[in-house]
C-alpha cells in the first residue's frame, strides 16, 4: 500500500476517534461549508463535466449539480431529526424499562464512484456519509479526470484534514484501497467489480453497499400511448448518451404495434437531436475510445434497423441506434449496453414479456408503459427489480422520498435522502431497565421445569 493511502487511512481514523464528527453542530457546520464551496465552484464543476463527457452546462446542472445541491439542502434541513434517537416499546417481560434506537456512525468510510455521473454519484453518498457522522475517503474514477480533479480541490477547500480526503488514480489505487481496513464501503460500478469489492470486504467483515447495474427493460403494452412512450424512452437513451445505470437497455413491445413505435422513436430522436451541428455541441460523448469500440462492436454484431446521422464521431459520439429483434444470444443482449443503442424485441402476448425478463438477472430498473391498472399491479407484484417508473423512464432516481438501489445482481443496499443517512449509520439498540422492580421468574432456581411462562409476557 502506498504511503499516501496509508497516511489518509490513518488520518481518517484518527479524526473519527477525536469524536468531533459525532456532534450535531459539527456535522451541520461541515455540511453548510460544503454547500458554500459547491456554490463557489459551480462553473468549474459544469466545465469539468463538459470536458469529460461533452455534457452541456444545461444537462450537467439538471442531472448532476442540481441533484447534489437538493440532496445537500435536505440533509442540512433534516439532520437534527435524523440524528434524534427513536423511542421503541419494550415487551411486557422487560418492564419497567425504556428502549431507544440510536443512529451511530460506522467510522471510516470508503466511497468508490464511477465515471458516467462522476459528480453526483460521488457527492450524494458523500453527503449522506458526512450527515451520518463518518470520516470518508473518496476514490473517484480515473476516466473522468477533470471532474475527479475538481472534486479533490473542492474537498480540500471544504473539509478539515482527516474528515474527508480524496485519492486520485486508477486500478492500482483501487486495489490498494480495497486491501485497506474500513468500517464501511460504498461502491458504484459494474457487477463484475462489485463481486471483487464483496470479496475484499469479506476479508475484514466490512459492511458495504453495492450500486451496480444490468439490463433494465421497458415493457410497452398494446394500450400504451405510443408517442409518449417513444419520447420518454428516447429521452432515457439520449440522456448522457445512454451511459446511465438505469437507462432503458431494451424494449419489449407487442408485435402489433412495434413498427409504429419504432417510427415514433425515430421521430422523437430526430426532434431532440435536431441536426449534426446541434448533436456535436449538445449530445454527450462516450467516455473513452475503449468503451466506444465496445459499443460499436455490439452494433456491428447485430443488424441495425436504424442509425441517426446526428452525431460527431470526431468527438467520440456514437449514433442513436435501434436494433429490431436481435438474437437473444447476441452480444447486445448479453451485456449492459451503456450507450445510445436500443434493441426492440417483439412479443405475441404479455406473458412472453414477463418470461423474458424473469429468466434474466434482476434488473436495476424497469419501465412500464400502459394505462391498465391490472397490468401495473401485476408487473409491480410479479417482477423483481430495483425501482422504476410507470409511463416514464429514469426520473425515479431523483426523488428524495424513494430509496435508490438494486436487487440481486443489480445491487445490494440503497440510498438518497433519509435512506442514505440510514445506510451510513449503524442502528444501535439500547434498553434501559429500571431498578425498582424485577420479574423473579427470570432467575434460577426454576420451581417447576415442566411449566412455561404466559406468552403475554413476551408480546408487546
CSV table of C-alpha atoms in Angstrom, one decimal:
chain,number,residue,atom,x,y,z
A,1,UNK,CA,0.0,0.0,0.0
A,2,UNK,CA,1.3,3.4,-0.9
A,3,UNK,CA,2.4,5.8,1.9
A,4,UNK,CA,-0.2,8.4,0.7
A,5,UNK,CA,-3.1,5.9,1.0
A,6,UNK,CA,-1.9,4.6,4.4
A,7,UNK,CA,-1.5,8.1,5.6
A,8,UNK,CA,-5.0,9.1,4.6
A,9,UNK,CA,-6.5,6.0,6.2
A,10,UNK,CA,-4.6,6.8,9.5
A,11,UNK,CA,-5.7,10.4,9.4
A,12,UNK,CA,-9.3,9.5,8.8
A,13,UNK,CA,-9.4,7.0,11.6
A,14,UNK,CA,-7.6,9.4,14.0
A,15,UNK,CA,-10.0,12.2,13.2
A,16,UNK,CA,-13.0,9.9,13.8
A,17,UNK,CA,-11.5,8.9,17.1
A,18,UNK,CA,-11.5,12.5,18.3
A,19,UNK,CA,-15.3,12.3,18.4
A,20,UNK,CA,-15.7,15.7,16.6
A,21,UNK,CA,-18.0,14.2,13.9
A,22,UNK,CA,-20.3,12.7,16.5
A,23,UNK,CA,-21.6,16.2,17.3
A,24,UNK,CA,-24.7,17.7,15.6
A,25,UNK,CA,-23.2,21.2,15.5
A,26,UNK,CA,-20.0,20.0,13.8
A,27,UNK,CA,-21.8,17.9,11.2
A,28,UNK,CA,-24.2,20.8,10.3
A,29,UNK,CA,-21.3,23.3,10.1
A,30,UNK,CA,-19.4,20.9,7.8
A,31,UNK,CA,-22.5,20.5,5.5
A,32,UNK,CA,-23.0,24.2,5.4
A,33,UNK,CA,-19.4,24.8,4.5
A,34,UNK,CA,-19.6,22.1,1.8
A,35,UNK,CA,-22.7,23.8,0.3
A,36,UNK,CA,-20.8,27.2,0.2
A,37,UNK,CA,-17.8,25.7,-1.5
A,38,UNK,CA,-20.0,23.8,-4.1
A,39,UNK,CA,-21.8,27.1,-4.9
A,40,UNK,CA,-18.5,28.9,-5.4
A,41,UNK,CA,-17.3,26.1,-7.7
A,42,UNK,CA,-20.5,25.7,-9.8
A,43,UNK,CA,-19.0,26.8,-13.1
A,44,UNK,CA,-15.8,24.8,-12.6
A,45,UNK,CA,-17.9,21.7,-11.9
A,46,UNK,CA,-20.0,22.1,-15.0
A,47,UNK,CA,-16.9,22.9,-17.1
A,48,UNK,CA,-15.3,19.7,-15.9
A,49,UNK,CA,-18.4,17.6,-16.8
A,50,UNK,CA,-18.3,19.1,-20.3
A,51,UNK,CA,-14.6,18.3,-20.8
A,52,UNK,CA,-15.1,14.7,-19.6
A,53,UNK,CA,-18.4,13.8,-21.3
A,54,UNK,CA,-19.4,16.7,-23.6
A,55,UNK,CA,-22.3,17.5,-21.2
A,56,UNK,CA,-23.7,20.9,-21.8
A,57,UNK,CA,-24.0,23.1,-18.7
A,58,UNK,CA,-27.7,22.6,-19.0
A,59,UNK,CA,-27.5,18.8,-18.8
A,60,UNK,CA,-24.7,18.9,-16.2
A,61,UNK,CA,-26.8,21.1,-14.0
A,62,UNK,CA,-30.0,19.2,-14.5
A,63,UNK,CA,-28.6,15.7,-13.9
A,64,UNK,CA,-25.7,16.3,-11.5
A,65,UNK,CA,-25.2,19.7,-9.8
A,66,UNK,CA,-28.9,20.4,-9.1
A,67,UNK,CA,-29.5,16.9,-7.6
A,68,UNK,CA,-26.4,17.2,-5.4
A,69,UNK,CA,-27.5,20.7,-4.1
A,70,UNK,CA,-31.0,19.4,-3.4
A,71,UNK,CA,-29.7,16.4,-1.5
A,72,UNK,CA,-27.4,18.6,0.5
A,73,UNK,CA,-30.1,21.1,1.4
A,74,UNK,CA,-32.4,18.3,2.6
A,75,UNK,CA,-29.6,16.9,4.8
A,76,UNK,CA,-29.0,20.3,6.4
A,77,UNK,CA,-32.7,20.8,7.0
A,78,UNK,CA,-33.4,17.3,8.4
A,79,UNK,CA,-30.1,16.5,10.1
A,80,UNK,CA,-31.3,17.1,13.7
A,81,UNK,CA,-34.4,14.9,13.2
A,82,UNK,CA,-32.4,12.2,11.5
A,83,UNK,CA,-30.0,12.1,14.4
A,84,UNK,CA,-32.6,12.0,17.1
A,85,UNK,CA,-32.9,8.6,18.9
A,86,UNK,CA,-36.1,6.8,18.2
A,87,UNK,CA,-38.2,5.6,21.2
A,88,UNK,CA,-39.3,2.0,21.0
A,89,UNK,CA,-41.8,0.0,23.1
A,90,UNK,CA,-40.2,-2.8,25.3
A,91,UNK,CA,-42.0,-6.1,25.7
A,92,UNK,CA,-44.0,-6.6,28.9
A,93,UNK,CA,-41.4,-9.0,30.3
A,94,UNK,CA,-38.8,-6.2,30.1
A,95,UNK,CA,-40.9,-3.7,32.0
A,96,UNK,CA,-40.4,-1.3,33.7
A,97,UNK,CA,-37.9,0.0,31.1
A,98,UNK,CA,-37.3,2.3,28.2
A,99,UNK,CA,-35.9,1.4,24.8
A,100,UNK,CA,-34.3,3.6,22.2
A,101,UNK,CA,-32.7,3.2,18.7
A,102,UNK,CA,-29.6,5.3,18.1
A,103,UNK,CA,-28.0,6.1,14.7
A,104,UNK,CA,-24.3,5.7,15.2
A,105,UNK,CA,-21.7,6.4,12.5
A,106,UNK,CA,-19.7,3.4,11.3
A,107,UNK,CA,-16.4,5.2,11.4
A,108,UNK,CA,-14.0,5.5,8.4
A,109,UNK,CA,-15.9,5.0,5.1
A,110,UNK,CA,-14.6,4.3,1.6
A,111,UNK,CA,-16.7,5.7,-1.3
A,112,UNK,CA,-15.7,4.5,-4.8
A,113,UNK,CA,-17.6,6.3,-7.6
A,114,UNK,CA,-17.9,5.8,-11.4
A,115,UNK,CA,-17.3,7.9,-14.4
A,116,UNK,CA,-20.7,8.1,-16.0
A,117,UNK,CA,-22.2,10.6,-13.5
A,118,UNK,CA,-18.8,11.4,-11.9
A,119,UNK,CA,-20.0,14.3,-9.8
A,120,UNK,CA,-23.4,13.3,-8.3
A,121,UNK,CA,-22.6,9.6,-7.9
A,122,UNK,CA,-19.6,10.7,-5.8
A,123,UNK,CA,-21.0,13.6,-3.9
A,124,UNK,CA,-24.5,12.3,-3.0
A,125,UNK,CA,-23.2,9.3,-1.0
A,126,UNK,CA,-20.5,11.6,0.5
A,127,UNK,CA,-23.3,14.0,1.8
A,128,UNK,CA,-25.0,11.0,3.4
A,129,UNK,CA,-21.8,9.7,5.0
A,130,UNK,CA,-21.0,13.1,6.5
A,131,UNK,CA,-24.5,13.6,7.8
A,132,UNK,CA,-24.3,10.3,9.5
A,133,UNK,CA,-21.1,11.4,11.3
A,134,UNK,CA,-18.4,9.3,9.4
A,135,UNK,CA,-15.0,10.2,8.2
A,136,UNK,CA,-14.6,9.5,4.5
A,137,UNK,CA,-12.0,8.6,1.8
A,138,UNK,CA,-13.4,9.2,-1.7
A,139,UNK,CA,-12.0,7.5,-4.7
A,140,UNK,CA,-13.4,9.0,-8.0
A,141,UNK,CA,-12.9,7.4,-11.4
A,142,UNK,CA,-9.7,8.0,-13.3
A,143,UNK,CA,-11.7,8.0,-16.6
A,144,UNK,CA,-13.5,11.3,-15.7
A,145,UNK,CA,-10.2,13.1,-14.9
A,146,UNK,CA,-11.4,16.7,-15.0
A,147,UNK,CA,-14.3,16.0,-12.6
A,148,UNK,CA,-12.2,14.0,-10.3
A,149,UNK,CA,-9.7,16.8,-10.1
A,150,UNK,CA,-12.3,19.4,-9.2
A,151,UNK,CA,-13.8,17.0,-6.6
A,152,UNK,CA,-10.3,16.7,-5.0
A,153,UNK,CA,-10.0,20.5,-5.0
A,154,UNK,CA,-13.5,21.1,-3.5
A,155,UNK,CA,-12.9,18.5,-0.7
A,156,UNK,CA,-9.6,20.3,0.2
A,157,UNK,CA,-11.5,23.6,0.4
A,158,UNK,CA,-14.5,22.3,2.3
A,159,UNK,CA,-13.3,19.9,5.0
A,160,UNK,CA,-10.8,19.6,7.8
A,161,UNK,CA,-7.8,17.4,7.2
A,162,UNK,CA,-8.8,13.8,8.1
A,163,UNK,CA,-12.5,14.4,7.9
A,164,UNK,CA,-12.7,13.8,4.1
A,165,UNK,CA,-9.9,13.1,1.7
A,166,UNK,CA,-9.7,12.2,-2.0
A,167,UNK,CA,-7.4,9.6,-3.6
A,168,UNK,CA,-6.9,10.0,-7.3
A,169,UNK,CA,-5.6,7.3,-9.6
A,170,UNK,CA,-6.7,4.2,-11.4
A,171,UNK,CA,-6.8,0.4,-10.9
A,172,UNK,CA,-3.7,0.3,-8.7
A,173,UNK,CA,-5.1,2.8,-6.3
A,174,UNK,CA,-8.4,1.0,-6.3
A,175,UNK,CA,-6.7,-2.3,-5.4
A,176,UNK,CA,-4.7,-0.8,-2.6
A,177,UNK,CA,-7.7,0.9,-1.1
A,178,UNK,CA,-9.7,-2.3,-1.1
A,179,UNK,CA,-6.8,-4.0,0.7
A,180,UNK,CA,-7.2,-1.4,3.5
A,181,UNK,CA,-9.3,-1.7,6.5
A,182,UNK,CA,-12.5,0.4,6.5
A,183,UNK,CA,-15.7,0.4,8.6
A,184,UNK,CA,-18.0,0.7,5.6
A,185,UNK,CA,-17.5,0.5,1.8
A,186,UNK,CA,-19.9,2.2,-0.7
A,187,UNK,CA,-19.2,1.2,-4.3
A,188,UNK,CA,-20.9,2.2,-7.5
A,189,UNK,CA,-19.9,0.4,-10.7
A,190,UNK,CA,-20.3,-2.8,-12.6
A,191,UNK,CA,-21.5,-6.2,-11.2
A,192,UNK,CA,-18.1,-7.7,-12.1
A,193,UNK,CA,-16.1,-5.2,-10.0
A,194,UNK,CA,-18.9,-5.3,-7.4
A,195,UNK,CA,-18.1,-9.0,-6.8
A,196,UNK,CA,-14.5,-8.2,-6.2
A,197,UNK,CA,-15.5,-5.5,-3.7
A,198,UNK,CA,-17.6,-8.1,-1.8
A,199,UNK,CA,-14.6,-10.4,-1.7
A,200,UNK,CA,-12.3,-7.8,-0.3
A,201,UNK,CA,-14.9,-6.5,2.2
A,202,UNK,CA,-15.4,-10.1,3.4
A,203,UNK,CA,-11.7,-10.3,4.4
A,204,UNK,CA,-12.4,-7.7,7.2
A,205,UNK,CA,-16.1,-8.4,7.7
A,206,UNK,CA,-16.7,-4.9,6.4
A,207,UNK,CA,-20.4,-3.9,5.7
A,208,UNK,CA,-21.0,-2.5,2.2
A,209,UNK,CA,-23.4,-1.1,-0.3
A,210,UNK,CA,-23.2,-2.0,-4.0
A,211,UNK,CA,-24.9,0.2,-6.5
A,212,UNK,CA,-24.5,-1.8,-9.7
A,213,UNK,CA,-26.5,-2.1,-13.0
A,214,UNK,CA,-27.7,-4.5,-15.5
A,215,UNK,CA,-30.1,-4.7,-18.4
A,216,UNK,CA,-33.1,-2.6,-17.5
A,217,UNK,CA,-36.2,-3.4,-19.6
A,218,UNK,CA,-39.1,-1.3,-20.9
A,219,UNK,CA,-42.5,-3.0,-21.4
A,220,UNK,CA,-44.7,-1.3,-23.8
A,221,UNK,CA,-48.3,-2.7,-23.7
A,222,UNK,CA,-50.8,-2.5,-26.5
A,223,UNK,CA,-52.8,0.2,-24.8
A,224,UNK,CA,-49.8,2.4,-24.2
A,225,UNK,CA,-49.7,6.0,-25.6
A,226,UNK,CA,-47.0,5.2,-28.3
A,227,UNK,CA,-45.9,8.8,-28.8
A,228,UNK,CA,-45.4,9.4,-25.1
A,229,UNK,CA,-43.6,6.0,-24.7
A,230,UNK,CA,-41.3,6.8,-27.7
A,231,UNK,CA,-40.5,10.3,-26.5
A,232,UNK,CA,-39.7,9.2,-22.9
A,233,UNK,CA,-37.7,6.2,-23.9
A,234,UNK,CA,-35.7,8.3,-26.4
A,235,UNK,CA,-35.1,10.7,-23.5
A,236,UNK,CA,-33.7,7.9,-21.4
A,237,UNK,CA,-31.4,6.7,-24.2
A,238,UNK,CA,-30.2,10.1,-25.3
A,239,UNK,CA,-29.5,11.4,-21.8
A,240,UNK,CA,-25.8,11.2,-21.2
A,241,UNK,CA,-25.7,9.2,-24.4
A,242,UNK,CA,-27.2,6.2,-22.7
A,243,UNK,CA,-24.4,6.0,-20.1
A,244,UNK,CA,-26.7,5.6,-17.2
A,245,UNK,CA,-27.0,2.6,-14.9
A,246,UNK,CA,-30.8,2.9,-15.1
A,247,UNK,CA,-31.0,3.7,-18.9
A,248,UNK,CA,-33.7,1.7,-20.8
A,249,UNK,CA,-31.5,-1.2,-22.0
A,250,UNK,CA,-34.1,-2.8,-24.3
A,251,UNK,CA,-37.8,-2.5,-25.1
A,252,UNK,CA,-40.3,-5.3,-25.1
A,253,UNK,CA,-43.4,-4.5,-27.3
A,254,UNK,CA,-46.4,-6.2,-28.8
A,255,UNK,CA,-45.7,-7.2,-32.3
A,256,UNK,CA,-48.9,-5.5,-33.4
A,257,UNK,CA,-47.5,-2.0,-32.6
A,258,UNK,CA,-43.7,-2.5,-32.9
A,259,UNK,CA,-43.3,-0.8,-36.3
A,260,UNK,CA,-45.4,2.2,-35.2
A,261,UNK,CA,-43.3,2.5,-32.0
A,262,UNK,CA,-40.1,2.4,-34.0
A,263,UNK,CA,-41.3,5.1,-36.3
A,264,UNK,CA,-42.3,7.3,-33.4
A,265,UNK,CA,-39.0,6.6,-31.7
A,266,UNK,CA,-37.1,7.8,-34.7
A,267,UNK,CA,-39.3,11.0,-34.8
A,268,UNK,CA,-38.6,11.6,-31.2
A,269,UNK,CA,-34.8,11.2,-31.6
A,270,UNK,CA,-34.7,13.5,-34.6
A,271,UNK,CA,-36.8,16.1,-32.8
A,272,UNK,CA,-34.4,16.0,-29.8
A,273,UNK,CA,-31.0,15.9,-31.6
A,274,UNK,CA,-32.2,18.2,-34.4
A,275,UNK,CA,-29.0,18.2,-36.6
A,276,UNK,CA,-25.4,17.2,-36.8
A,277,UNK,CA,-24.4,20.6,-35.6
A,278,UNK,CA,-26.6,20.5,-32.6
A,279,UNK,CA,-25.7,16.9,-31.7
A,280,UNK,CA,-22.0,17.8,-32.0
A,281,UNK,CA,-22.4,20.5,-29.4
A,282,UNK,CA,-25.1,19.0,-27.1
A,283,UNK,CA,-25.0,15.2,-27.4
A,284,UNK,CA,-22.7,13.7,-24.7
A,285,UNK,CA,-19.8,11.6,-25.9
A,286,UNK,CA,-18.8,8.1,-24.9
A,287,UNK,CA,-16.3,8.4,-22.1
A,288,UNK,CA,-13.3,7.0,-23.9
A,289,UNK,CA,-12.2,5.1,-27.0
A,290,UNK,CA,-12.2,1.7,-25.2
A,291,UNK,CA,-15.9,2.0,-24.4
A,292,UNK,CA,-16.7,3.5,-27.8
A,293,UNK,CA,-15.2,0.5,-29.5
A,294,UNK,CA,-17.0,-1.9,-27.2
A,295,UNK,CA,-20.4,-0.3,-28.1
A,296,UNK,CA,-19.6,-0.2,-31.8
A,297,UNK,CA,-18.8,-3.9,-31.6
A,298,UNK,CA,-22.2,-4.6,-30.1
A,299,UNK,CA,-23.8,-2.8,-33.0
A,300,UNK,CA,-21.7,-4.5,-35.7
A,301,UNK,CA,-22.5,-7.9,-34.3
A,302,UNK,CA,-26.2,-7.2,-34.9
A,303,UNK,CA,-28.1,-5.7,-37.9
A,304,UNK,CA,-29.2,-2.2,-37.0
A,305,UNK,CA,-32.7,-1.2,-38.1
A,306,UNK,CA,-31.9,2.5,-37.8
A,307,UNK,CA,-29.0,4.7,-37.1
A,308,UNK,CA,-29.1,8.5,-36.9
A,309,UNK,CA,-26.9,10.9,-38.9
A,310,UNK,CA,-27.0,13.3,-36.0
A,311,UNK,CA,-23.6,12.6,-34.3
A,312,UNK,CA,-20.0,13.6,-34.5
A,313,UNK,CA,-17.5,10.7,-34.4
A,314,UNK,CA,-14.6,13.1,-34.1
A,315,UNK,CA,-16.0,14.0,-30.7
A,316,UNK,CA,-16.3,10.3,-29.6
A,317,UNK,CA,-20.1,10.2,-30.1
A,318,UNK,CA,-22.0,7.1,-31.2
A,319,UNK,CA,-25.2,7.3,-33.3
A,320,UNK,CA,-28.5,6.6,-31.7
A,321,UNK,CA,-29.2,3.1,-32.9
A,322,UNK,CA,-32.3,0.8,-33.0
A,323,UNK,CA,-32.0,-2.9,-33.4
A,324,UNK,CA,-35.2,-4.8,-34.0
A,325,UNK,CA,-35.4,-8.4,-32.7
A,326,UNK,CA,-31.7,-9.1,-32.2
A,327,UNK,CA,-30.8,-12.7,-31.5
A,328,UNK,CA,-31.2,-13.4,-27.7
A,329,UNK,CA,-27.7,-14.8,-27.6
A,330,UNK,CA,-26.1,-11.8,-29.5
A,331,UNK,CA,-23.6,-9.7,-27.5
A,332,UNK,CA,-26.0,-6.7,-27.4
A,333,UNK,CA,-28.5,-8.9,-25.4
A,334,UNK,CA,-25.9,-10.4,-23.2
A,335,UNK,CA,-24.3,-7.4,-21.6
A,336,UNK,CA,-25.4,-4.0,-20.3
A,337,UNK,CA,-25.2,-1.7,-23.3
A,338,UNK,CA,-24.3,1.6,-21.6
A,339,UNK,CA,-24.7,3.6,-24.8
A,340,UNK,CA,-27.4,5.1,-27.2
A,341,UNK,CA,-28.4,1.7,-28.6
A,342,UNK,CA,-31.9,0.2,-28.1
A,343,UNK,CA,-32.9,-3.3,-29.0
A,344,UNK,CA,-36.6,-3.6,-29.7
A,345,UNK,CA,-38.0,-7.1,-29.1
A,346,UNK,CA,-41.5,-8.1,-30.0
A,347,UNK,CA,-43.8,-10.4,-28.1
A,348,UNK,CA,-47.1,-12.1,-29.0
A,349,UNK,CA,-48.6,-11.7,-25.6
A,350,UNK,CA,-47.7,-10.1,-22.3
A,351,UNK,CA,-46.8,-13.4,-20.7
A,352,UNK,CA,-43.9,-13.7,-23.1
A,353,UNK,CA,-42.6,-10.3,-21.9
A,354,UNK,CA,-42.8,-11.4,-18.3
A,355,UNK,CA,-41.0,-14.7,-19.0
A,356,UNK,CA,-38.3,-12.9,-21.0
A,357,UNK,CA,-37.4,-10.6,-18.0
A,358,UNK,CA,-37.8,-13.3,-15.3
A,359,UNK,CA,-35.2,-15.6,-16.9
A,360,UNK,CA,-32.5,-13.0,-16.7
A,361,UNK,CA,-30.8,-11.4,-13.7
A,362,UNK,CA,-32.9,-9.0,-11.7
A,363,UNK,CA,-32.6,-5.5,-13.3
A,364,UNK,CA,-31.8,-2.2,-11.6
A,365,UNK,CA,-34.8,-0.6,-13.2
A,366,UNK,CA,-37.9,-1.4,-15.1
A,367,UNK,CA,-40.2,0.9,-17.1
A,368,UNK,CA,-43.8,0.0,-17.9
A,369,UNK,CA,-45.9,1.9,-20.4
A,370,UNK,CA,-49.6,1.2,-20.0
A,371,UNK,CA,-52.9,2.7,-18.8
A,372,UNK,CA,-54.1,-0.7,-17.5
A,373,UNK,CA,-54.3,-0.8,-13.7
A,374,UNK,CA,-54.3,-4.6,-13.5
A,375,UNK,CA,-51.1,-4.7,-15.6
A,376,UNK,CA,-49.4,-2.0,-13.5
A,377,UNK,CA,-50.3,-4.1,-10.4
A,378,UNK,CA,-49.1,-7.4,-12.0
A,379,UNK,CA,-45.7,-6.0,-13.1
A,380,UNK,CA,-45.1,-4.4,-9.7
A,381,UNK,CA,-46.1,-7.6,-7.9
A,382,UNK,CA,-44.6,-10.3,-10.1
A,383,UNK,CA,-41.3,-8.9,-11.3
A,384,UNK,CA,-38.4,-8.2,-9.0
A,385,UNK,CA,-36.3,-5.1,-9.9
A,386,UNK,CA,-34.6,-2.3,-8.1
A,387,UNK,CA,-37.0,0.5,-8.9
A,388,UNK,CA,-38.6,2.1,-11.9
A,389,UNK,CA,-41.4,4.2,-13.5
A,390,UNK,CA,-44.8,3.8,-15.0
A,391,UNK,CA,-45.2,5.8,-18.2
A,392,UNK,CA,-41.7,7.3,-17.9
A,393,UNK,CA,-38.0,6.5,-17.6
A,394,UNK,CA,-35.0,7.3,-15.4
A,395,UNK,CA,-36.6,10.1,-13.3
A,396,UNK,CA,-37.4,7.9,-10.2
A,397,UNK,CA,-33.8,8.2,-9.1
A,398,UNK,CA,-34.2,11.9,-8.5
A,399,UNK,CA,-36.7,11.6,-5.6
A,400,UNK,CA,-35.6,12.1,-2.0
A,401,UNK,CA,-38.5,10.2,-0.7
A,402,UNK,CA,-37.7,7.0,-2.6
A,403,UNK,CA,-34.7,4.8,-1.9
A,404,UNK,CA,-32.4,4.1,-4.9
A,405,UNK,CA,-30.7,0.8,-5.2
A,406,UNK,CA,-30.7,-2.6,-6.9
A,407,UNK,CA,-31.6,-6.2,-6.0
A,408,UNK,CA,-29.6,-9.3,-6.6
A,409,UNK,CA,-27.1,-8.9,-9.5
A,410,UNK,CA,-28.1,-5.2,-9.8
A,411,UNK,CA,-27.0,-4.2,-6.3
A,412,UNK,CA,-27.2,-4.5,-2.5
A,413,UNK,CA,-28.5,-1.7,-0.4
A,414,UNK,CA,-29.9,1.7,-1.2
A,415,UNK,CA,-29.5,5.5,-0.5
A,416,UNK,CA,-30.9,9.0,-1.2
A,417,UNK,CA,-32.4,11.3,1.4
A,418,UNK,CA,-33.0,9.7,4.8
A,419,UNK,CA,-32.2,6.3,3.3
A,420,UNK,CA,-28.7,7.5,2.6
A,421,UNK,CA,-28.3,8.6,6.2
A,422,UNK,CA,-29.5,5.2,7.4
A,423,UNK,CA,-27.2,3.4,5.1
A,424,UNK,CA,-24.1,5.0,6.7
A,425,UNK,CA,-25.5,4.6,10.2
A,426,UNK,CA,-25.3,1.6,12.5
A,427,UNK,CA,-28.6,1.2,14.3
A,428,UNK,CA,-27.7,0.7,17.9
A,429,UNK,CA,-30.5,-0.7,20.3
A,430,UNK,CA,-30.3,0.3,23.9
A,431,UNK,CA,-32.8,-0.9,26.6
A,432,UNK,CA,-32.6,1.0,29.9
A,433,UNK,CA,-34.0,-1.1,32.8
A,434,UNK,CA,-35.4,0.4,36.0
A,435,UNK,CA,-34.1,-0.9,39.3
A,436,UNK,CA,-37.4,-0.7,41.3
A,437,UNK,CA,-38.9,-3.9,40.1
A,438,UNK,CA,-37.7,-7.2,38.8
A,439,UNK,CA,-39.6,-10.2,37.5
A,440,UNK,CA,-38.5,-13.1,39.8
A,441,UNK,CA,-39.5,-15.7,37.3
A,442,UNK,CA,-36.5,-14.8,35.1
A,443,UNK,CA,-34.0,-16.2,37.6
A,444,UNK,CA,-32.9,-19.6,38.7
A,445,UNK,CA,-33.8,-21.7,40.5
A,446,UNK,CA,-36.9,-22.8,38.5
A,447,UNK,CA,-39.7,-24.1,40.7
A,448,UNK,CA,-41.3,-26.3,38.0
A,449,UNK,CA,-39.1,-27.1,34.9
A,450,UNK,CA,-42.1,-28.5,33.1
A,451,UNK,CA,-44.2,-25.4,33.2
A,452,UNK,CA,-43.9,-22.4,30.8
A,453,UNK,CA,-44.5,-18.7,31.3
A,454,UNK,CA,-47.5,-16.9,29.8
A,455,UNK,CA,-46.9,-15.8,26.2
A,456,UNK,CA,-48.3,-12.3,27.0
A,457,UNK,CA,-45.1,-11.5,28.9
A,458,UNK,CA,-43.2,-11.6,25.6
A,459,UNK,CA,-45.7,-9.8,23.4
A,460,UNK,CA,-45.8,-6.0,23.1
